[in-house]
mmCIF file of C-alpha atoms in Angstrom:
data_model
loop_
_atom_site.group_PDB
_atom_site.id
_atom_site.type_symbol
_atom_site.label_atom_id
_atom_site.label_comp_id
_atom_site.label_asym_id
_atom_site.label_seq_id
_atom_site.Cartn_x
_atom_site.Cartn_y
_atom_site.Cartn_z
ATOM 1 C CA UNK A 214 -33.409 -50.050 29.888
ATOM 2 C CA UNK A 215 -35.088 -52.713 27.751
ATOM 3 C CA UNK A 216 -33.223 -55.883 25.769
ATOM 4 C CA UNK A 217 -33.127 -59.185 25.456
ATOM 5 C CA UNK A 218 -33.060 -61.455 22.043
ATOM 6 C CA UNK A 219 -35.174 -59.373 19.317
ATOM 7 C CA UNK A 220 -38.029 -61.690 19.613
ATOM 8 C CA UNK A 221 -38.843 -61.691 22.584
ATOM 9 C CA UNK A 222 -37.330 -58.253 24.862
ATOM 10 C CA UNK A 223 -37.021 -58.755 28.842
ATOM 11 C CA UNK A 224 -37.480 -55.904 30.906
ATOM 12 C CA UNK A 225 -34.158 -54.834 32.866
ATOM 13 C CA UNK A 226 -34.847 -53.277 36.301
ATOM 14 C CA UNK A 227 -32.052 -52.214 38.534
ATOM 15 C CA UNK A 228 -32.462 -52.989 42.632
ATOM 16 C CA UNK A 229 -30.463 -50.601 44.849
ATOM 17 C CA UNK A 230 -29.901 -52.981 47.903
ATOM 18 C CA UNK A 231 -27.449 -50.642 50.907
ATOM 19 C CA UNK A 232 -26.045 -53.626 53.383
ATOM 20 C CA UNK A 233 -23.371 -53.864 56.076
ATOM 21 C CA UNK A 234 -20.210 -54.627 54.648
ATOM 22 C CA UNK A 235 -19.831 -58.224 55.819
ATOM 23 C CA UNK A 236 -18.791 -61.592 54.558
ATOM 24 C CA UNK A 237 -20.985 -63.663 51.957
ATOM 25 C CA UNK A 238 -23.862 -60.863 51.501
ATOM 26 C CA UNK A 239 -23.013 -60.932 48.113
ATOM 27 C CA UNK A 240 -23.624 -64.386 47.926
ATOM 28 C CA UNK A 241 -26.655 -64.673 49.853
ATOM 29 C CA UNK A 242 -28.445 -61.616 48.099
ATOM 30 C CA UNK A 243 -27.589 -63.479 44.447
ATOM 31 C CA UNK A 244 -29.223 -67.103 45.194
ATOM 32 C CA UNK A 245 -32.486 -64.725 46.707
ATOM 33 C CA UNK A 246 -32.735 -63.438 43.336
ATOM 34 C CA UNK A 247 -31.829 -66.701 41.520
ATOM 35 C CA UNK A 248 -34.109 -69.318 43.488
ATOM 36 C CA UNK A 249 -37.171 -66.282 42.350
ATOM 37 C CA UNK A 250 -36.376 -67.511 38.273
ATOM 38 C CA UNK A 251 -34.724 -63.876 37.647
ATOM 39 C CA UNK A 252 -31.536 -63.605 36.005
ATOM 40 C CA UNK A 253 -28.911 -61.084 36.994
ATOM 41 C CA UNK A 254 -27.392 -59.410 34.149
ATOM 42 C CA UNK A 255 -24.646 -57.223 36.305
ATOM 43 C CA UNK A 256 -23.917 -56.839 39.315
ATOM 44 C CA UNK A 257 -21.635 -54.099 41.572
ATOM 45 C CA UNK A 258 -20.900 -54.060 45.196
ATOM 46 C CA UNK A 259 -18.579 -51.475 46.674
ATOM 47 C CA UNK A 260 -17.966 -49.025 50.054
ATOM 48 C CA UNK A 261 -20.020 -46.196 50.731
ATOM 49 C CA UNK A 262 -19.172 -43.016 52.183
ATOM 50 C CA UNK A 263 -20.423 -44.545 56.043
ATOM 51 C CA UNK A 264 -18.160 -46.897 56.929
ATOM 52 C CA UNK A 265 -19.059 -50.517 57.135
ATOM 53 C CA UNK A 266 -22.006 -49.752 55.043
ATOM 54 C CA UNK A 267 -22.059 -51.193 51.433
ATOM 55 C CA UNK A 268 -24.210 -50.214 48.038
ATOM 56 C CA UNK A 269 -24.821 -53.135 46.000
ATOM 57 C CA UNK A 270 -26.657 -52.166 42.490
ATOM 58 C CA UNK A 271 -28.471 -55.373 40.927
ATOM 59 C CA UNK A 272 -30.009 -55.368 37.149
ATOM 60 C CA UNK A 273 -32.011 -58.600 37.043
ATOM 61 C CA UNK A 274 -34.119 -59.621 33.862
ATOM 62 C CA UNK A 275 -37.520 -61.028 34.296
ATOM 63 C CA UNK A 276 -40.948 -59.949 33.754
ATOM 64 C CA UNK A 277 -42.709 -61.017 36.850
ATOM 65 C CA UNK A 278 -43.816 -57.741 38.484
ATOM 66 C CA UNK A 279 -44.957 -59.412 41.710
ATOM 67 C CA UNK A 280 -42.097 -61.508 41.992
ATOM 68 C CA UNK A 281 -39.526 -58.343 41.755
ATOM 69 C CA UNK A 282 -41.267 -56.410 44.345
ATOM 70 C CA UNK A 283 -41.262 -59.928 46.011
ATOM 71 C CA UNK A 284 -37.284 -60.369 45.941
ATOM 72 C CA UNK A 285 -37.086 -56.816 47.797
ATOM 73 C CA UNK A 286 -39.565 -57.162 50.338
ATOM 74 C CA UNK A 287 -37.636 -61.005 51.059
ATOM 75 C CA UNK A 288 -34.235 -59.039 50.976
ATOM 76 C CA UNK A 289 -34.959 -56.143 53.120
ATOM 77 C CA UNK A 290 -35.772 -58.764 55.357
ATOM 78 C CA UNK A 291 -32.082 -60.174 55.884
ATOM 79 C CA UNK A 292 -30.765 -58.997 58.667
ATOM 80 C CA UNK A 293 -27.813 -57.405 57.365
ATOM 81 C CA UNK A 294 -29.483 -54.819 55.041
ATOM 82 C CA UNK A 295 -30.539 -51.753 55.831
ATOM 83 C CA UNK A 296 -32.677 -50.869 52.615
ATOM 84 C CA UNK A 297 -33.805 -52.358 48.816
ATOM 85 C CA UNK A 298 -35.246 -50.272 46.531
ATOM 86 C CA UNK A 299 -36.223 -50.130 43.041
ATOM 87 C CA UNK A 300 -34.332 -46.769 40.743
ATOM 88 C CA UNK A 301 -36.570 -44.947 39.004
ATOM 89 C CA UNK A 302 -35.571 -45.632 35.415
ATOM 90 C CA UNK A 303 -36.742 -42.224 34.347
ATOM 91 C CA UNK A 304 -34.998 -39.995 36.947
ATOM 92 C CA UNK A 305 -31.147 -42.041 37.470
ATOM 93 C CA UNK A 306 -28.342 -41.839 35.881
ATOM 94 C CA UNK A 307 -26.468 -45.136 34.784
ATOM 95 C CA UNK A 308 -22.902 -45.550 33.933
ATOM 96 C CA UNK A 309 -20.665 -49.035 33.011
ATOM 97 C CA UNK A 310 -16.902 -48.789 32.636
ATOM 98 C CA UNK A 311 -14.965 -50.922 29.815
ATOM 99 C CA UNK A 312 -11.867 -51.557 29.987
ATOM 100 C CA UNK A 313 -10.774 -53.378 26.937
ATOM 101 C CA UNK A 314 -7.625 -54.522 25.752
ATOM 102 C CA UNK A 315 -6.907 -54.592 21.404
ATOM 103 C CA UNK A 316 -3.813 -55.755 19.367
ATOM 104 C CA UNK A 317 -2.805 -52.952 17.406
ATOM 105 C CA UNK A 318 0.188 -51.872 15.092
ATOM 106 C CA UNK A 319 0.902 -49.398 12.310
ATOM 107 C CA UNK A 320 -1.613 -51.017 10.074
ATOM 108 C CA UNK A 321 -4.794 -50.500 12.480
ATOM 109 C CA UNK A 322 -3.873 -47.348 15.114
ATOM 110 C CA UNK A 323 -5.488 -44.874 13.337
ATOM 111 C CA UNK A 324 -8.376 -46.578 13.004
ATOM 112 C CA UNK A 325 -8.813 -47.545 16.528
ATOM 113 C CA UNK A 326 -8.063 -43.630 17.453
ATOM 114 C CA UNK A 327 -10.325 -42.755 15.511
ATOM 115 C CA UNK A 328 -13.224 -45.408 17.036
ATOM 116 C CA UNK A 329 -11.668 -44.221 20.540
ATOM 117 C CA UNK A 330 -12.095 -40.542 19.898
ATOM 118 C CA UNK A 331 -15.827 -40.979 18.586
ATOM 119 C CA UNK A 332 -16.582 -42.534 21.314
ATOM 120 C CA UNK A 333 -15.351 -40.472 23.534
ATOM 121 C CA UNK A 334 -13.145 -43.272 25.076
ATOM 122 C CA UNK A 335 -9.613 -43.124 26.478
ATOM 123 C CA UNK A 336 -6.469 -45.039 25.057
ATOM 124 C CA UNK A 337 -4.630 -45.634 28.729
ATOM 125 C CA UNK A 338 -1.828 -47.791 27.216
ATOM 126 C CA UNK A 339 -0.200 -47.929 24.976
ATOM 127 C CA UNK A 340 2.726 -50.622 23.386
ATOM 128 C CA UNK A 341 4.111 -51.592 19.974
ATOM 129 C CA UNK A 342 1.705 -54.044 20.060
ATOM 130 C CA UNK A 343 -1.804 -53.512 21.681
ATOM 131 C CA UNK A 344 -3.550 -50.645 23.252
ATOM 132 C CA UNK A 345 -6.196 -50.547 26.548
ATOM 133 C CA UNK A 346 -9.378 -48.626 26.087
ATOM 134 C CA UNK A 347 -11.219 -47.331 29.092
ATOM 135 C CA UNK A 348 -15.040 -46.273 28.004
ATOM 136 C CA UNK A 349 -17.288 -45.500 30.542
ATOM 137 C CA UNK A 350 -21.075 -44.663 29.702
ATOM 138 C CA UNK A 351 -24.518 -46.254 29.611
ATOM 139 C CA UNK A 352 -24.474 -49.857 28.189
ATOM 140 C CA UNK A 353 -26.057 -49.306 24.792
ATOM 141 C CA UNK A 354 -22.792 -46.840 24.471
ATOM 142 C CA UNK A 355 -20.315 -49.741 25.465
ATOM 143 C CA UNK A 356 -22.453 -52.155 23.505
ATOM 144 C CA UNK A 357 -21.865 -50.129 20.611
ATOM 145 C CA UNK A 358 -18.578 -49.527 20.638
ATOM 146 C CA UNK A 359 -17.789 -53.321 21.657
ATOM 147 C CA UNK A 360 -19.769 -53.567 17.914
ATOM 148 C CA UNK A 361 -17.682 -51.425 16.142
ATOM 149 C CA UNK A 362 -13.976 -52.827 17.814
ATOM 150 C CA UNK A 363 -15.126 -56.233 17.128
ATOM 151 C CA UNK A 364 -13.624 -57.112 13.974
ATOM 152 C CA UNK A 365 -10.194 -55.939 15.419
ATOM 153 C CA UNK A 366 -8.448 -58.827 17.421
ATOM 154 C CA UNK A 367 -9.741 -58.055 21.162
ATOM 155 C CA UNK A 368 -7.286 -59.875 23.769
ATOM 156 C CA UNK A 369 -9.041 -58.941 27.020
ATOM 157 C CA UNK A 370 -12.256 -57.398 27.856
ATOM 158 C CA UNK A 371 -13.383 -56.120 31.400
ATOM 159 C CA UNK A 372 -16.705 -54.606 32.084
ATOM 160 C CA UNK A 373 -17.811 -53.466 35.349
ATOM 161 C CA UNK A 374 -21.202 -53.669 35.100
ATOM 162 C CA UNK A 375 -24.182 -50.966 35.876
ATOM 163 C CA UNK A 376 -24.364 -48.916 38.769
ATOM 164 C CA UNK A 377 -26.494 -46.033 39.114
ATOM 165 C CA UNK A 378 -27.421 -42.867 41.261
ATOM 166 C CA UNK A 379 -30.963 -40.947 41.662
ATOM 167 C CA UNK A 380 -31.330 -37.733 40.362
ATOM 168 C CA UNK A 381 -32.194 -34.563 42.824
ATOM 169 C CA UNK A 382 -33.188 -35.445 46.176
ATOM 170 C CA UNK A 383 -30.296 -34.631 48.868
ATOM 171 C CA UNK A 384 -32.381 -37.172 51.294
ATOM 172 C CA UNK A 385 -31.253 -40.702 51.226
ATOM 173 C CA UNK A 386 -33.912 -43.079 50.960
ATOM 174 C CA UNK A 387 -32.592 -45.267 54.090
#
């Protein structure tokens, strides 16, 4: 998962960080990786299976080895979480949804079906005058498609950022 501006790629790593479900962890977790000069590019928080226990999935930008394995080791350390880890870019699968909202009429349906059915994407409404898109894939697939609906008039656009999920391995790793 590389990008950044052409000139100059930033490697994107993505921190799997499992915390109780409490009040400003969110928060507290973000300014961590801020006040280290990393920038988040996404970031997803939501319920486990175990209740009260919470999976938030991080992609921060930077290039600073020792300072990534630096923001884990200081975030493993507040009391509230259980376990950060690097994914192993190789061996997880990433997915984004896109939900994304188009004005459309006679004049430019078909052409949107057809950039929805490509894709592989879902129209999920539908009116006289604009349709909703739902997409879900790896980034370069939303970026892609966010290319090719561009020079349609885009209303709304909702993206819910990366999460991912290890291959193999039944054992969790906290």
């Amino acid at each position: 998962m590389e990008q950044g501006n052409n000139a100059n790629p930033v490697s994107k790593q993505v921190i799997c960080i499992i915390v109780d479900n409490q009040p400003n962890v969110l928060a507290r977790i973000s300014s961590l990786i801020g006040r280290r000069n990393f920038n988040i590019s996404t970031i997803t928080a939501s319920e486990t299976n175990l209740p009260g226990i919470t999976r938030i999935t991080v992609v921060v930008s930077g290039d600073d080895e020792n300072v990534l394995h630096q923001i884990i080791a200081q975030t493993e350390k507040l009391e509230v979480v259980k376990k950060a880890y690097l994914l192993d870019m190789s061996n997880t699968l990433y997915r984004e949804l896109l939900l994304v909202k188009i004005k459309s009429d006679e004049t430019n349906r078909a052409a949107l079906m057809e950039i929805v059915e490509i894709y592989r994407a879902k129209i999920i409404d539908l009116s006289k005058s604009s349709m909703i898109i739902e997409l879900t894939g790896l980034p370069e697939k939303i970026d892609a498609f966010m290319d090719m609906v561009d020079c349609f008039s885009i209303v709304e656009v909702c993206r819910t950022g990366v999460t991912g999920i290890e291959r193999g391995k039944e054992e969790l790793k906290w």
